[in-house]
CSV table of C-alpha atoms and ligand atoms in Angstrom, one decimal:
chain,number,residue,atom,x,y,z
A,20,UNK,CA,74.3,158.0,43.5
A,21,UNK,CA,77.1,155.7,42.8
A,22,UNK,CA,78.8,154.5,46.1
A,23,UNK,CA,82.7,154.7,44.7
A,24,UNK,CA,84.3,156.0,48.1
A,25,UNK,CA,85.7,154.7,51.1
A,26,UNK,CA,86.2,156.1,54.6
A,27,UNK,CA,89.5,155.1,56.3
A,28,UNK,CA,89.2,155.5,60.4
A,29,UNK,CA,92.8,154.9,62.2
A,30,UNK,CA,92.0,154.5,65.7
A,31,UNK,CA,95.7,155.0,67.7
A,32,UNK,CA,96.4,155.6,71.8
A,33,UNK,CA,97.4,159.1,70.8
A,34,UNK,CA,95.8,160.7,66.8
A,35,UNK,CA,92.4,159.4,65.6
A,36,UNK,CA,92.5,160.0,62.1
A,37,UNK,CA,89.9,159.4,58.9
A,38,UNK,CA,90.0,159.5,55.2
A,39,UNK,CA,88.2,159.7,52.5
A,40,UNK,CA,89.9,157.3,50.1
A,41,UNK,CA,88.8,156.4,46.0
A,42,UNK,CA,88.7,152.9,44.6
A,43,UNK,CA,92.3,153.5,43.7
A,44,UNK,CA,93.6,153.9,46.9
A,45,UNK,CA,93.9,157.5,46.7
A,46,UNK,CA,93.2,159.7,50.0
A,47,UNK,CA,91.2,162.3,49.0
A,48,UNK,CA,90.3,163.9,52.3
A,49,UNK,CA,92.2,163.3,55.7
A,50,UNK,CA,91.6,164.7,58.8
A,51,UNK,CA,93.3,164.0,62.5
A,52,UNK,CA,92.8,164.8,65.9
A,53,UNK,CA,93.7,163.8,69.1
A,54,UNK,CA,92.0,160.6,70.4
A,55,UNK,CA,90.0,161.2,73.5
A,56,UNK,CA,91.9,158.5,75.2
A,57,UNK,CA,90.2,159.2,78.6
A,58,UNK,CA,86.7,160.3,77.2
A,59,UNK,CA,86.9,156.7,76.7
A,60,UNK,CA,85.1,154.4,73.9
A,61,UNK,CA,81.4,156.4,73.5
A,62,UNK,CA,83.7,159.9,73.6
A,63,UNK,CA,85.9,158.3,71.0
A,64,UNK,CA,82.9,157.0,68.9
A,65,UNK,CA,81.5,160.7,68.8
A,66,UNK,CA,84.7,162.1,67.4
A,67,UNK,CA,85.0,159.2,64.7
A,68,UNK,CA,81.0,160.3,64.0
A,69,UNK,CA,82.7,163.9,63.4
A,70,UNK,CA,85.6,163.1,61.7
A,71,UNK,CA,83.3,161.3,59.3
A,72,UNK,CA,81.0,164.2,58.6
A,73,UNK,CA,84.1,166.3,58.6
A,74,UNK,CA,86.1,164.8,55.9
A,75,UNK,CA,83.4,163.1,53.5
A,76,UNK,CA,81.1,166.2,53.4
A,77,UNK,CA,78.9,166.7,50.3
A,78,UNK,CA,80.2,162.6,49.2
A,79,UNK,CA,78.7,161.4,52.1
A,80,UNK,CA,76.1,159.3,49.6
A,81,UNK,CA,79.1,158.2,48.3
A,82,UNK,CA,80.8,156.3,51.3
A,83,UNK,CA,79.5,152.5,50.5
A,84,UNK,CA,82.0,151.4,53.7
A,85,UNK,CA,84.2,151.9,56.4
A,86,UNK,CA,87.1,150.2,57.5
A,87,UNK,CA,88.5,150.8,60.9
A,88,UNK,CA,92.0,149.9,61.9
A,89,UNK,CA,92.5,150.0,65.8
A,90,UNK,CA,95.1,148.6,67.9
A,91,UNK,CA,95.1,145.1,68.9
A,92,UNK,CA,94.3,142.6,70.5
A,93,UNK,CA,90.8,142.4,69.1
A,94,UNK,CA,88.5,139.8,68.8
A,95,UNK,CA,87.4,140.3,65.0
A,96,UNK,CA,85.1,137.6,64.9
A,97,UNK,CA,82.8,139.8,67.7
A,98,UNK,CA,84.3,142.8,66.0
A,99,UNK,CA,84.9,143.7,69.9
A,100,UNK,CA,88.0,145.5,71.4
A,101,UNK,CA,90.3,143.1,73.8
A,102,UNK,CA,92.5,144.8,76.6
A,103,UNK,CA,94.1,147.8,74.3
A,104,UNK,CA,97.2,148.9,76.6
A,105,UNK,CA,97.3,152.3,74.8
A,106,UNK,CA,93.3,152.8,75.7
A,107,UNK,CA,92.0,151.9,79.0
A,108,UNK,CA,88.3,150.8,78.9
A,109,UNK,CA,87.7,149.6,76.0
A,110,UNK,CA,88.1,145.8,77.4
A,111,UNK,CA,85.1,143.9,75.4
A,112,UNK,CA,83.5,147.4,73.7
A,113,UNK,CA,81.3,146.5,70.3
A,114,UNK,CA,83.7,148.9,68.1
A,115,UNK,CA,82.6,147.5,64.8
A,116,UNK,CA,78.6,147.2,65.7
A,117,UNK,CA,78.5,150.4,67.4
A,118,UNK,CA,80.1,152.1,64.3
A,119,UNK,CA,77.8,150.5,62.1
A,120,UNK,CA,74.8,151.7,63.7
A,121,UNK,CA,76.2,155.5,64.4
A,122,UNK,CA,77.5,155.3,60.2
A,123,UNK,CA,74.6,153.6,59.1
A,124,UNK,CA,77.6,151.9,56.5
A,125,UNK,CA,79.1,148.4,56.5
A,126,UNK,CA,82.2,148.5,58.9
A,127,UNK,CA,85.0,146.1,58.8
A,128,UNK,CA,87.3,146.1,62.0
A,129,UNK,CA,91.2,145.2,60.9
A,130,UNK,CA,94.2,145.1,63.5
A,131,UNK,CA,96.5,148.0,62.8
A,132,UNK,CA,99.4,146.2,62.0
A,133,UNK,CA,97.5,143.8,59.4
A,134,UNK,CA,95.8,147.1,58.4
A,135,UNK,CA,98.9,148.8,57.5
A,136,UNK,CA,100.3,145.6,56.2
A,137,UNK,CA,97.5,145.1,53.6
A,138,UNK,CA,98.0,149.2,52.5
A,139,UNK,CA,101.9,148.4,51.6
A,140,UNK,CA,100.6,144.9,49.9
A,141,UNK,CA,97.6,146.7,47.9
A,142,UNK,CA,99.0,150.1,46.9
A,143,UNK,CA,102.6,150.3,48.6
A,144,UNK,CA,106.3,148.4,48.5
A,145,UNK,CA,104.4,145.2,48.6
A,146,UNK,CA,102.2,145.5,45.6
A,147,UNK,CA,102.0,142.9,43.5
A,148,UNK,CA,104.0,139.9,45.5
A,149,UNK,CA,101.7,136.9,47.1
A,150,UNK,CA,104.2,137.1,50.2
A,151,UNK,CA,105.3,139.5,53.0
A,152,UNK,CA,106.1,140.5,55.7
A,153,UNK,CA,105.1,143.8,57.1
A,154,UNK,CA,106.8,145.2,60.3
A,155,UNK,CA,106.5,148.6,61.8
A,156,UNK,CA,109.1,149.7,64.3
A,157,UNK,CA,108.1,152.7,66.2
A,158,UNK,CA,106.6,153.3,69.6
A,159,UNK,CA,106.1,149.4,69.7
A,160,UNK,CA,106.7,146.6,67.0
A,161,UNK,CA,103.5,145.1,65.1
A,162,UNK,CA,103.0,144.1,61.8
A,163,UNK,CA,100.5,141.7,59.1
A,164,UNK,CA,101.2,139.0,57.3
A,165,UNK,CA,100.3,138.6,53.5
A,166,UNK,CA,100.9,134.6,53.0
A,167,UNK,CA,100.0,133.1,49.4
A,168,UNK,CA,98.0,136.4,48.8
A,169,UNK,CA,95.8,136.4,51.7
A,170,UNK,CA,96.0,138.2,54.7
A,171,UNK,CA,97.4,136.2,57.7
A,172,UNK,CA,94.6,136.3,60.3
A,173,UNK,CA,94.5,132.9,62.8
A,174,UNK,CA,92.7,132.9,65.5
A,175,UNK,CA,90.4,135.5,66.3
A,176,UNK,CA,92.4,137.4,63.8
A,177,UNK,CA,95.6,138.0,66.1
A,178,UNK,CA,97.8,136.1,64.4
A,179,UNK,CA,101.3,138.3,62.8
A,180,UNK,CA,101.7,139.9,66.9
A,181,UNK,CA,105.8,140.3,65.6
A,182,UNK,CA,106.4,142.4,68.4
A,183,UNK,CA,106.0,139.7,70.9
A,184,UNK,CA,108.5,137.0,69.5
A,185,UNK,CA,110.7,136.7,72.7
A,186,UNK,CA,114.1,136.8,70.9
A,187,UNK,CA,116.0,136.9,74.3
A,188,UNK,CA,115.1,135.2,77.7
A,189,UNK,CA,116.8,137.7,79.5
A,190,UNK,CA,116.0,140.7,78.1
A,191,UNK,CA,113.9,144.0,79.6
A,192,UNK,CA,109.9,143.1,80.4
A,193,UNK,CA,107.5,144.1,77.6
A,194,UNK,CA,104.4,146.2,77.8
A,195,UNK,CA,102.6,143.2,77.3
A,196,UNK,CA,103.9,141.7,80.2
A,197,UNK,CA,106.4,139.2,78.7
A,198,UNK,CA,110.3,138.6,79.1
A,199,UNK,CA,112.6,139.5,76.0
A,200,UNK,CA,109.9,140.4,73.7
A,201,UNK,CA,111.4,142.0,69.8
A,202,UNK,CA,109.1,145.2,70.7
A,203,UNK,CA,110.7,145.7,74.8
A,204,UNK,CA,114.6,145.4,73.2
A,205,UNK,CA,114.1,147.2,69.7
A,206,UNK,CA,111.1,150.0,69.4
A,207,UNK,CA,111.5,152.8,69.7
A,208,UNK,CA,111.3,153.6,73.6
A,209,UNK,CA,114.1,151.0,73.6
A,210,UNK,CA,116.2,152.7,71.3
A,211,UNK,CA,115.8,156.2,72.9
A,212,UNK,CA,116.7,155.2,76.5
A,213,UNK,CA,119.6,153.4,75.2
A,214,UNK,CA,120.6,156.7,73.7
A,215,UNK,CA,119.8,158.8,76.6
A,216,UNK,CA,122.0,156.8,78.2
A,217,UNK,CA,124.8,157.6,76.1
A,218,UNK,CA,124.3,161.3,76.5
A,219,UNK,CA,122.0,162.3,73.3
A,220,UNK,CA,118.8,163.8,73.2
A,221,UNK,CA,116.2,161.0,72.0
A,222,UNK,CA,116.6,158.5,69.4
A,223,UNK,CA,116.2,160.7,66.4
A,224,UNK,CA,119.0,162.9,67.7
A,225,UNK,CA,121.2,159.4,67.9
A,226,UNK,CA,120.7,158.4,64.5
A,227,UNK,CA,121.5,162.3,63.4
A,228,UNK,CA,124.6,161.8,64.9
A,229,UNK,CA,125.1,158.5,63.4
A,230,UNK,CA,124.8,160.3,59.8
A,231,UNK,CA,127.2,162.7,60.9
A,232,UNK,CA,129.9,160.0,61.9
A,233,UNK,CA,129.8,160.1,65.4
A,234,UNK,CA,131.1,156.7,66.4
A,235,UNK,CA,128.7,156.0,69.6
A,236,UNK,CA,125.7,157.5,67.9
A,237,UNK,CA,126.9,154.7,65.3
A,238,UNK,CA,127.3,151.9,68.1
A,239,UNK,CA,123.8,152.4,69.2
A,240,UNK,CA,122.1,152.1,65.2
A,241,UNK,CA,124.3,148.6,64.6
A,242,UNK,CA,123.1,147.4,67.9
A,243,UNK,CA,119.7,148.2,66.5
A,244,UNK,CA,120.4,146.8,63.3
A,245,UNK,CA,121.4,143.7,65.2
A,246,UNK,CA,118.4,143.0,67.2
A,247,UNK,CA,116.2,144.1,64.1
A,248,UNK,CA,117.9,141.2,61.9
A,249,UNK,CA,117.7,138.8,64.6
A,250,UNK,CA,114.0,139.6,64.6
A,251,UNK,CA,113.7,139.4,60.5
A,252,UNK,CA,115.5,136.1,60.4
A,253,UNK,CA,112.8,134.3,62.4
A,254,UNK,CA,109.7,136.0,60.0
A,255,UNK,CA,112.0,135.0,56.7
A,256,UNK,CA,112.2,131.4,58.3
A,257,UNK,CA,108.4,131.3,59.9
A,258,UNK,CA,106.8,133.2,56.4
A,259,UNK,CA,108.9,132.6,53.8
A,260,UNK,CA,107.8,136.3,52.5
A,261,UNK,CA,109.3,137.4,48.4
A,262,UNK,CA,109.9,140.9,50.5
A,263,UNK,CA,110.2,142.1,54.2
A,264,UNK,CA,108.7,146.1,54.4
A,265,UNK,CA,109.9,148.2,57.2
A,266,UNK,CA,108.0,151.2,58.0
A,267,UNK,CA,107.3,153.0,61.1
A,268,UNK,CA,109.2,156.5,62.9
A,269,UNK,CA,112.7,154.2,62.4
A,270,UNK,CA,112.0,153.3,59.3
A,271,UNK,CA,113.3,157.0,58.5
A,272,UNK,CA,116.7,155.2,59.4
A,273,UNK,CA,116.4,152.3,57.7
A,274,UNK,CA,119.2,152.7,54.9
A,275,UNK,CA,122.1,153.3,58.3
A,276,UNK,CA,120.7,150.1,59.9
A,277,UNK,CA,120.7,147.8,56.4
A,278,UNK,CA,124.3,146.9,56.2
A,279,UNK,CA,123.6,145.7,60.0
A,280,UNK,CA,120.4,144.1,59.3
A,281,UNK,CA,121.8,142.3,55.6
A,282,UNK,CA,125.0,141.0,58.0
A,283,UNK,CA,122.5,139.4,60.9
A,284,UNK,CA,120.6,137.9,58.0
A,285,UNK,CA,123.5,136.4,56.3
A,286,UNK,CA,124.9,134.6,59.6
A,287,UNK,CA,121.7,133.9,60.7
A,288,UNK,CA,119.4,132.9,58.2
A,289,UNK,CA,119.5,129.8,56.2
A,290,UNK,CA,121.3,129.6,52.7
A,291,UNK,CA,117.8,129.6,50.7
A,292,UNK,CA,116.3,132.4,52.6
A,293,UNK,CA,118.9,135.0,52.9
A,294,UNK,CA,118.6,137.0,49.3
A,295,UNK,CA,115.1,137.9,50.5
A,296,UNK,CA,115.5,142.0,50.3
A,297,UNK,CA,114.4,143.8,53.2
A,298,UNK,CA,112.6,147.0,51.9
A,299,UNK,CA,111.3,150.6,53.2
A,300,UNK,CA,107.2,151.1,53.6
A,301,UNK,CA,106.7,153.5,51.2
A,302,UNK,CA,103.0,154.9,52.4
A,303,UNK,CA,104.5,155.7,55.9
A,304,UNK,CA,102.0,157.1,58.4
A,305,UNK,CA,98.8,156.4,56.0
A,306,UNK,CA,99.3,152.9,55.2
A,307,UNK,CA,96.6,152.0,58.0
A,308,UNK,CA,93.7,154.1,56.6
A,309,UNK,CA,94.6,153.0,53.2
A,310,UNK,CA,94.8,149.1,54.1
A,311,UNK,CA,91.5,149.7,56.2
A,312,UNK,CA,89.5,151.6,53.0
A,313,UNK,CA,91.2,148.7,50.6
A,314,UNK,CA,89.3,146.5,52.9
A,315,UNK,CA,85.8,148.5,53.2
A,316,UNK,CA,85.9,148.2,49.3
A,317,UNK,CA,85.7,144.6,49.8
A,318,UNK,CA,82.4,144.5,51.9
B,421,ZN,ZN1,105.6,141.6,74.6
C-alpha cells in the first residue's frame, strides 16, 4: 500500500476538526465536531481517534502521518500542551505521544497560528515567497512566521505570539493577562463591544453597516484599521516579510479596512518597508489542517 495521504487534526476551544488531505494539499475528506472542551484531554483524544476513523475510512493504510495543530502555548520540544486558556486541563498533557500511540502514525504537534501560517505559505497567498507574515484576526490575534523559508519557531516553538505585542500601555487587559496587548484592543471581542456600544448588533452587523455608508459603523472599521496597521508596522519592521496575509472572521472585511491599514503604514513604517502589500488569506478556515498535513508529509 502506498502511504500518499495525510490526516489534518485542528484542535480549537470550540470545533475539533480532521482531514484527510493528498500530497498536493488537497482536502479530500473533512469532518468537524464540537470539541469536548470539559470531557477534557483523554475525552478529546477519543473524538480525534473517531474523527480519524471517520474521515480516512477504507485509506486508512494510506495515512503515513498526522499533523496536529492546537492552540498555543505548547512546548513542541515535549510535544506537551502548556496552559491552553481556551481548554482547561490540559496544563502539561503528552498531546503528540499520546496521539502517536492511539494512531499508531508519526504525529507532529504545530502551534495553530504557525500551522495556519505554513498552509497560506505552502498552498495559499504566501506560496512561493521566502518571507511572511501570517496574522489571523478573529476571536484572538495569532499568527507564524515564514523567515528566509523556514518556519519561525524560537524557543520551545512559541516564537510569532503577534497577538501579545503590547502596542498601548494603557490599553484594556488581555486574556493572557498582559496590559495593551494587539489581540485585547483589536480581535474580534474587541471590535464587537466597541460596536455594541455604538448601538449595533455584533461586529459583523458593524462592518454591514459600514458597506452600506453608515458613518459610525464606518468610524468603528477605521479605528480598526488603525490599530491593525499599528500592529503590521511593527511585524514589517521586526520580519521584513515580501507579503503580510490576513485571514481570520475579519479578514471577510479586509478590503473596508485597507485604505486605513495602507495610511497607518505609510506614516508609520519606515520609507524601505512601506510598499510591502498587505494581502487576504485565501484558504480561510482550513489553512490550519492544511499547514498541519503539509507538515505530516514532512515526517
Ligand atoms: Zn496578551
Amino acid at each position: 500500500m502506498v502511504q500518499d495521504l495525510t490526516l489534518g487534526i485542528d484542535l480549537g476551544g470550540t470545533q475539533l476538526r480532521a482531514a484527510v488531505l493528498n500530497a498536493k494539499g488537497e482536502i479530500l475528506r473533512r469532518k468537524a465536531v464540537a470539541t469536548d472542551v470539559v470531557g477534557g484531554p483523554h475525552a478529546v483524544i477519543a473524538q480525534m481517534v473517531q474523527l480519524t476513523a471517520d474521515v480516512s475510512g477504507d485509506w486508512r493504510d494510506r495515512l503515513r502521518a498526522a499533523g496536529v495543530s492546537s492552540p498555543g502555548p505548547l512546548d513542541l520540544e515535549n510535544g506537551r500542551a502548556s496552559d491552553l486558556p481556551t481548554l482547561p486541563g490540559w496544563f502539561g498533557f503528552p498531546l503528540r505521544d499520546m496521539l502517536r500511540e492511539k494512531l499508531d502514525l508519526p504525529v507532529v504537534l504545530e502551534n495553530d497560528g504557525v500551522a495556519a501560517a505554513n498552509g497560506e505559505w505552502k498552498y495559499g497567498a504566501g506560496r512561493g515567497l521566502a518571507n511572511m507574515v501570517y496574522v489571523t484576526v478573529s476571536t484572538g490575534i495569532g499568527g507564524g512566521v515564514v523567515m528566509d523559508g523556514h518556519l519561525l519557531h524560537g524557543r520551545r516553538g512559541m516564537a510569532g505570539h503577534i497577538g501579545h505585542m503590547m502596542i498601548d500601555p494603557n490599553g484594556p487587559i488581555c486574556g493572557c493577562g498582559g496590559r495593551g496587548c494587539f489581540e485585547g484592543i483589536a480581535a474580534g471581542p474587541a471590535f464587537a463591544m466597541k460596536a455594541q456600544a455604538q448601538g449595533f448588533a455584533d461586529g459583523k452587523a458593524a462592518f454591514k453597516q459600514a458597506r452600506l455608508g453608515n458613518a459610525t459603523a464606518k468610524a468603528l472599521v477605521d479605528e480598526e484599521a488603525e490599530w491593525l496597521g499599528f500592529g503590521f508596522c511593527s511585524l514589517l519592521h521586526l520580519y521584513s516579510p515580501d507579503v503580510i496575509v490576513v485571514g481570520g472572521g475579519l479578514s471577510s472585511g479586509l478590503d473596508l479596512m485597507m485604505p486605513g491599514i495602507q495610511y497607518q503604514i505609510g506614516k508609520h513604517a519606515m520609507t524601505a518597508f512601506k510598499a510591502v502589500p498587505v494581502v487576504a488569506a485565501v484558504l480561510g478556515d482550513n489553512a490550519g489542517l492544511v499547514g498541519v498535513a503539509a507538515l505530516a508529509m514532512e515526517l
